[in-house]
mmCIF file of N, CA, C and O in Angstrom:
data_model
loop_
_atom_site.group_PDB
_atom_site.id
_atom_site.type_symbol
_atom_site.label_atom_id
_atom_site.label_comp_id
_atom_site.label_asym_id
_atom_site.label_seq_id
_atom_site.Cartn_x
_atom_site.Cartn_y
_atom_site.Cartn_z
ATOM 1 N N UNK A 637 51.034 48.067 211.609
ATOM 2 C CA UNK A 637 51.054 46.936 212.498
ATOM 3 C C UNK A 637 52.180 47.045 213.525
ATOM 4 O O UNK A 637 52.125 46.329 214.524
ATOM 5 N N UNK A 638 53.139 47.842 213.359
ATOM 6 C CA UNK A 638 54.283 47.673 214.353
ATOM 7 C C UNK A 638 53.399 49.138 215.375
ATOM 8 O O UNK A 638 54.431 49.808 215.327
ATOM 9 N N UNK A 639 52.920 49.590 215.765
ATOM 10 C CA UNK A 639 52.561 50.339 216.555
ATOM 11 C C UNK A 639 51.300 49.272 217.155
ATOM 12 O O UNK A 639 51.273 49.148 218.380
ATOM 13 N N UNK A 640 50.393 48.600 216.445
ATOM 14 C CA UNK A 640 49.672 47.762 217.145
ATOM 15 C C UNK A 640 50.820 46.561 217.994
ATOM 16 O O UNK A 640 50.388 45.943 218.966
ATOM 17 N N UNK A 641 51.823 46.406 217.654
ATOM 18 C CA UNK A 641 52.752 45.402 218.165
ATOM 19 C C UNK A 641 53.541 45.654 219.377
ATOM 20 O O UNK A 641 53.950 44.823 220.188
ATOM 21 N N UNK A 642 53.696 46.968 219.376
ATOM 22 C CA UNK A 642 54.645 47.567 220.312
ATOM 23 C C UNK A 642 53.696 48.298 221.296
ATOM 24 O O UNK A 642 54.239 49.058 222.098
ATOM 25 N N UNK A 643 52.358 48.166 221.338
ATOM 26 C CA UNK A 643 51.273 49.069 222.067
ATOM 27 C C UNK A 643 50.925 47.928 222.552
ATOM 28 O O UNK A 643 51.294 47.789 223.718
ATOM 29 N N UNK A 644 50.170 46.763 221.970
ATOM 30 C CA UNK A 644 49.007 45.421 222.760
ATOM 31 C C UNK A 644 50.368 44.622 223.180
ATOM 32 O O UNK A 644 50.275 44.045 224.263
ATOM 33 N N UNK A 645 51.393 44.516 222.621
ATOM 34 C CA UNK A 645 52.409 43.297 223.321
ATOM 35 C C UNK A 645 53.829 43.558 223.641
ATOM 36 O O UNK A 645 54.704 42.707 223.793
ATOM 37 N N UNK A 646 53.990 45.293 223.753
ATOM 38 C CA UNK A 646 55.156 45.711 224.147
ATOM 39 C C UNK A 646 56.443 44.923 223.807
ATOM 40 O O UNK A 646 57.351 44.510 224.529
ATOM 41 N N UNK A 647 56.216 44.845 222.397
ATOM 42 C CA UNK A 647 57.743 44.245 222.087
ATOM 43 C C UNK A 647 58.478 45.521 221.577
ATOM 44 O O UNK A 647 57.707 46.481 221.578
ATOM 45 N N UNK A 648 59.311 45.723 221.288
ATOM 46 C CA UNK A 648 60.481 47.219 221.414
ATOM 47 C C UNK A 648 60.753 47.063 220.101
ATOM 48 O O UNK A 648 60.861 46.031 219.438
ATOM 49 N N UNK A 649 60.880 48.528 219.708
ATOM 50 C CA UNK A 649 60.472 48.832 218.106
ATOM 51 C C UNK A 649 61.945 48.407 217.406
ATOM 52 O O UNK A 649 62.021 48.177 216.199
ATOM 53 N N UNK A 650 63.407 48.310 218.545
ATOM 54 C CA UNK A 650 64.604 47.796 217.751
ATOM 55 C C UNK A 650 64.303 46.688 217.138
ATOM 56 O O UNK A 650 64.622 46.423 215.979
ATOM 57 N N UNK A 651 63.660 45.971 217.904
ATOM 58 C CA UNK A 651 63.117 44.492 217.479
ATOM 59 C C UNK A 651 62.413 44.101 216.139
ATOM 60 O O UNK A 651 62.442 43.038 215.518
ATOM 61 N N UNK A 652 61.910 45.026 215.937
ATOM 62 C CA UNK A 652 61.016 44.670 214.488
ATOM 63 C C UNK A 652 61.278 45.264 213.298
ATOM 64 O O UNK A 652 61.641 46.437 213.206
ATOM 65 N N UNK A 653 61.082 44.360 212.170
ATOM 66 C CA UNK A 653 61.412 44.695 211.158
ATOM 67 C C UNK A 653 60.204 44.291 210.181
ATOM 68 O O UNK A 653 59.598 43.240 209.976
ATOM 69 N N UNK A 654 60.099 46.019 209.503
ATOM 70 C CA UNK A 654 58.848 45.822 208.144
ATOM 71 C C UNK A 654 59.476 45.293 207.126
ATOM 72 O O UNK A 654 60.631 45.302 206.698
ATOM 73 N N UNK A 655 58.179 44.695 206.741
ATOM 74 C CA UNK A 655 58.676 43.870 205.452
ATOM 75 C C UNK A 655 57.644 43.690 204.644
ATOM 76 O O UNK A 655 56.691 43.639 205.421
ATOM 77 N N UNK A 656 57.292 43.580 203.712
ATOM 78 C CA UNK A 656 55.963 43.054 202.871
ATOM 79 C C UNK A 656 55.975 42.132 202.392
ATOM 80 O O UNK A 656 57.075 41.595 202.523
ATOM 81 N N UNK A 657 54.889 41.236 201.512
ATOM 82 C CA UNK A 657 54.686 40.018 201.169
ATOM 83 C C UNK A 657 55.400 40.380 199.565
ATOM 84 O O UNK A 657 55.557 41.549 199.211
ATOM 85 N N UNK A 658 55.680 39.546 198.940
ATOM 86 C CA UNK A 658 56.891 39.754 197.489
ATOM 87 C C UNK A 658 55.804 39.447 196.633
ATOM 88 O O UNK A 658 56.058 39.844 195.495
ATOM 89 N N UNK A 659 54.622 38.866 196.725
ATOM 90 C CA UNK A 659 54.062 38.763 195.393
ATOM 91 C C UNK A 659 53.616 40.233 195.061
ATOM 92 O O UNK A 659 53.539 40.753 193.947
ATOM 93 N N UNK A 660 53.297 40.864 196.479
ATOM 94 C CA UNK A 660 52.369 42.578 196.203
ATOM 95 C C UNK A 660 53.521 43.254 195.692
ATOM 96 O O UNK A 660 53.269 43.937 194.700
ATOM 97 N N UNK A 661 55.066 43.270 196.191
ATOM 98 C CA UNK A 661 55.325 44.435 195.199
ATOM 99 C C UNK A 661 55.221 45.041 193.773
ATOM 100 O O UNK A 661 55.492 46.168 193.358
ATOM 101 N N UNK A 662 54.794 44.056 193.227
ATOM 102 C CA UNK A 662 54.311 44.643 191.811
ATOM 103 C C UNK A 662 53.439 45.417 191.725
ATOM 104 O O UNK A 662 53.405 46.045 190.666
ATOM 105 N N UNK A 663 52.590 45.655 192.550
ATOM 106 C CA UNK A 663 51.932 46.931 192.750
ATOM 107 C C UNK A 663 52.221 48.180 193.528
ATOM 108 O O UNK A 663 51.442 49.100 193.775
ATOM 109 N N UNK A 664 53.196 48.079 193.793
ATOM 110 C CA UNK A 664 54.226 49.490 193.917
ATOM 111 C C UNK A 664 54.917 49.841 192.617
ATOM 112 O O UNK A 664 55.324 51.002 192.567
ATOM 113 N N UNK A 665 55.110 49.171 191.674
ATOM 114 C CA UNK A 665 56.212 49.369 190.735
ATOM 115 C C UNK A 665 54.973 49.570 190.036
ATOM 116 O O UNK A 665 54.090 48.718 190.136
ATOM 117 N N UNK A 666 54.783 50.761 189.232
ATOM 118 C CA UNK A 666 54.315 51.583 188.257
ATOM 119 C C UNK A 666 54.529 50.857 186.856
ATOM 120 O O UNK A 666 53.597 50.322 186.253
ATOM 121 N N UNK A 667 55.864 50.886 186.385
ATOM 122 C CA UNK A 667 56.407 50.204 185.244
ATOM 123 C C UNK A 667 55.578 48.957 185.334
ATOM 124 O O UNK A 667 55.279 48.851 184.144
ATOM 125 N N UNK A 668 55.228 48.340 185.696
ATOM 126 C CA UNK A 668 55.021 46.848 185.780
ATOM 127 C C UNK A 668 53.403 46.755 185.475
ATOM 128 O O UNK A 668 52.767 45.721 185.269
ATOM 129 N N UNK A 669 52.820 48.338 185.505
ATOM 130 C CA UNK A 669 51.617 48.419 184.677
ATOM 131 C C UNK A 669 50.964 48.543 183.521
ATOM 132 O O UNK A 669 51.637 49.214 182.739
ATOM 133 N N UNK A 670 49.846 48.155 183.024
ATOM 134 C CA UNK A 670 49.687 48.363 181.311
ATOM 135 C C UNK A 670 48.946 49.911 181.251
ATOM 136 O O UNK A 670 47.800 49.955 181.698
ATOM 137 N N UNK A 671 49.396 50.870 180.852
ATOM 138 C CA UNK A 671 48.798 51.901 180.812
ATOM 139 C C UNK A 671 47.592 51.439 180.230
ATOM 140 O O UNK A 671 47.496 50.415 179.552
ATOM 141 N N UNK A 672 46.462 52.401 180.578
ATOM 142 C CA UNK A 672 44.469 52.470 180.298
ATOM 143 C C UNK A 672 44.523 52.102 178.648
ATOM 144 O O UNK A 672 44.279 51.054 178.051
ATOM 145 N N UNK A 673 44.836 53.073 178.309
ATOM 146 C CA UNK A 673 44.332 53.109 176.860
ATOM 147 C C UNK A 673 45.092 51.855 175.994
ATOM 148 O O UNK A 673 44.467 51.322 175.077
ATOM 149 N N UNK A 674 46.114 51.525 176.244
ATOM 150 C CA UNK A 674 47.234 50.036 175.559
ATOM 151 C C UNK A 674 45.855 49.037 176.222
ATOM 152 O O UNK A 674 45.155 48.472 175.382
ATOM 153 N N UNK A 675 45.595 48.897 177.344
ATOM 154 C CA UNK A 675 44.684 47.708 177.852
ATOM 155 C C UNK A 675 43.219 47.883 176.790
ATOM 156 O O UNK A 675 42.830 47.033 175.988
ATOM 157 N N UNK A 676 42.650 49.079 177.032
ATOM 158 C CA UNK A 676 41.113 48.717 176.631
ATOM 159 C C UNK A 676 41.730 48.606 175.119
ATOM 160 O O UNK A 676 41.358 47.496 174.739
ATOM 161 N N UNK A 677 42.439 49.172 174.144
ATOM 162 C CA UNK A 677 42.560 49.056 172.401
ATOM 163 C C UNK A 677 42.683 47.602 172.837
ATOM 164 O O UNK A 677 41.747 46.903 172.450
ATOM 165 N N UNK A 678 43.665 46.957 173.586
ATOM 166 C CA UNK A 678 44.111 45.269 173.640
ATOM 167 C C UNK A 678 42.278 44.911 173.811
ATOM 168 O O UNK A 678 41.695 44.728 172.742
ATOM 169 N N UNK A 679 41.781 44.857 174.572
ATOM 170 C CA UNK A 679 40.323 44.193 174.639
ATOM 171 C C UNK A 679 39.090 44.978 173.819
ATOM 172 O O UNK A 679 37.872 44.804 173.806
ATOM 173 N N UNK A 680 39.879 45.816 173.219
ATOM 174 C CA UNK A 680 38.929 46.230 172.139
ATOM 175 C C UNK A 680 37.275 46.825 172.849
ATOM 176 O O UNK A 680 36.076 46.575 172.731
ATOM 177 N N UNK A 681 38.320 47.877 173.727
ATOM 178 C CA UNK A 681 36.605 48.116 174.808
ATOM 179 C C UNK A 681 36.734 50.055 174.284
ATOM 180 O O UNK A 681 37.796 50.665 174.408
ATOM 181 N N UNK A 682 35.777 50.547 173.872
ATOM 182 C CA UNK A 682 35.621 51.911 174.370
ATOM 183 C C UNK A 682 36.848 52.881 175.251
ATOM 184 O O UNK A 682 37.127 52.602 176.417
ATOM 185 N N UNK A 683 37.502 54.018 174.521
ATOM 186 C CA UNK A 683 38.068 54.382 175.587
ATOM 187 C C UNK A 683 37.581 55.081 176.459
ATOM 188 O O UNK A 683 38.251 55.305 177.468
ATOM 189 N N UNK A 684 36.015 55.733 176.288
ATOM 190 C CA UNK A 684 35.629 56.724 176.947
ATOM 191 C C UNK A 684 34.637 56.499 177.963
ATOM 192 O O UNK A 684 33.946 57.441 178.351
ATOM 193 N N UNK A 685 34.432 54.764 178.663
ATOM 194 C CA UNK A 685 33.568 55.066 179.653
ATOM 195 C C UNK A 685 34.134 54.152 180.765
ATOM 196 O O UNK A 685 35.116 53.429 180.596
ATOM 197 N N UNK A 686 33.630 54.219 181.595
ATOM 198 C CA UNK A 686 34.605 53.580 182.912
ATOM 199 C C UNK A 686 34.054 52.123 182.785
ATOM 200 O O UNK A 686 33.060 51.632 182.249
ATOM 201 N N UNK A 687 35.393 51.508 183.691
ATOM 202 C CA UNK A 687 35.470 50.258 183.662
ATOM 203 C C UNK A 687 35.925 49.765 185.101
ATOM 204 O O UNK A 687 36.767 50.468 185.658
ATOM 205 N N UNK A 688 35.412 48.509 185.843
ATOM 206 C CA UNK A 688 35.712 47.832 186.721
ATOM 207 C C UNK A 688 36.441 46.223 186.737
ATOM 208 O O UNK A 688 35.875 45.144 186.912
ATOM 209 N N UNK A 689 37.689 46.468 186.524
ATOM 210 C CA UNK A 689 37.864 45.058 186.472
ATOM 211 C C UNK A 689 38.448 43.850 187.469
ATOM 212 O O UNK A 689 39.630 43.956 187.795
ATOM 213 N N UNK A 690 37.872 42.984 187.849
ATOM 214 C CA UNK A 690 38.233 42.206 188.735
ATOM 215 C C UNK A 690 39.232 40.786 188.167
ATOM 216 O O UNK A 690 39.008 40.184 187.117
ATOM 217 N N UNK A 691 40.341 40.460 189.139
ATOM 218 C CA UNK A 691 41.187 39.312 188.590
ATOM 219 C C UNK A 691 41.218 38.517 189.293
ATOM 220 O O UNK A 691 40.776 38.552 190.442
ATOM 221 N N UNK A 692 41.812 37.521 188.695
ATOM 222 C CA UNK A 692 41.753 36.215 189.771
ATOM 223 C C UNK A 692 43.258 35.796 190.296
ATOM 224 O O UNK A 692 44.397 36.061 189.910
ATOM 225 N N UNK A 693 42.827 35.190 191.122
ATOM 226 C CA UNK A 693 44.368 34.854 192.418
ATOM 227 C C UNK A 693 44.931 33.565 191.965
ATOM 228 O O UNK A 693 43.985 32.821 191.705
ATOM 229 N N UNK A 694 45.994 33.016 191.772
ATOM 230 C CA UNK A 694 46.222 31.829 191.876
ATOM 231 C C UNK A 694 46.290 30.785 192.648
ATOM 232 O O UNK A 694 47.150 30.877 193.523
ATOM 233 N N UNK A 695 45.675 29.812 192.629
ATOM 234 C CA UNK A 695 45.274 28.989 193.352
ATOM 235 C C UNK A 695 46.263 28.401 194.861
ATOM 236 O O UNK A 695 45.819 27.809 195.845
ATOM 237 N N UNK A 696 47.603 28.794 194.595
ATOM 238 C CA UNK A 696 49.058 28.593 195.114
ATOM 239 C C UNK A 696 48.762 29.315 196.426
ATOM 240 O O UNK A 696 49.105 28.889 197.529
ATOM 241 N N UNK A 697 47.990 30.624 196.170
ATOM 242 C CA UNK A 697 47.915 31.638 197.374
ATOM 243 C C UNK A 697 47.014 31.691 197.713
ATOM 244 O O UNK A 697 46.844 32.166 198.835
ATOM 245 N N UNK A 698 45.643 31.126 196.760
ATOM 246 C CA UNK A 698 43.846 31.023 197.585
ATOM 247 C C UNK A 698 43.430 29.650 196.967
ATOM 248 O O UNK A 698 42.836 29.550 195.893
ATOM 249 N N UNK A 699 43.817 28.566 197.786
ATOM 250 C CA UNK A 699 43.448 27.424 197.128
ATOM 251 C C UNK A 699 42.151 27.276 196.913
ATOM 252 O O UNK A 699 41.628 26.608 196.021
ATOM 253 N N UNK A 700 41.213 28.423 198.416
ATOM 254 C CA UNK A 700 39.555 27.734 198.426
ATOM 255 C C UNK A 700 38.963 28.490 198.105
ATOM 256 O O UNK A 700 37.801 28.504 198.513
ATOM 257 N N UNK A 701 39.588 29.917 196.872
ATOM 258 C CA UNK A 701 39.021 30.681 196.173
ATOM 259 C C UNK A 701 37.902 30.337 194.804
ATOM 260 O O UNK A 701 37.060 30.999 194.197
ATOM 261 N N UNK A 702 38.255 29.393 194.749
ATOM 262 C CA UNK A 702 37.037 28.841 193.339
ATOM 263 C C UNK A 702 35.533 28.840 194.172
ATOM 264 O O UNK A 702 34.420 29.025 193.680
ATOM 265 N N UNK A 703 35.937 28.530 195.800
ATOM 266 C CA UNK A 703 34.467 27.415 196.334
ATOM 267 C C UNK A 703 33.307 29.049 196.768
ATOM 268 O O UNK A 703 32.142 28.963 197.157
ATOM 269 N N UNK A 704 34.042 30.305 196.556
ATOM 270 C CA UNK A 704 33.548 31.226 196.773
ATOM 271 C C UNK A 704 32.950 32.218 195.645
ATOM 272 O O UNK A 704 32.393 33.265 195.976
#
């Protein structure tokens, strides 16, 4: 985004500063994951066939996520 910023609205790259949103860094931090095999023994699933799992957001950050 800072090259879209400094290209469509020529603001000067001293000017800007990256930063990310604080709830995502936990998905940079590795540690902060449940390794595969600790998760499926915990849900008592198969270790040997693939899995897709989807989670949910808290309402704090997608209030009109239920209506979808």
């Amino acid at each position: 985004m800072t090259s879209e910023i400094m290209e469509l609205y020529h603001f000067p790259r001293d000017r800007i500063s990256e930063c990310g949103v604080p709830h995502f860094d936990v998905y940079s931090q590795e540690n902060q994951f449940i390794p595969r095999t600790v998760l499926l023994q915990e849900l008592k699933l198969p270790l040997d066939l693939p899995y897709i799992f989807y989670g949910m957001v808290a309402k704090f950050f997608a209030q009109m996520s239920s209506k979808f």
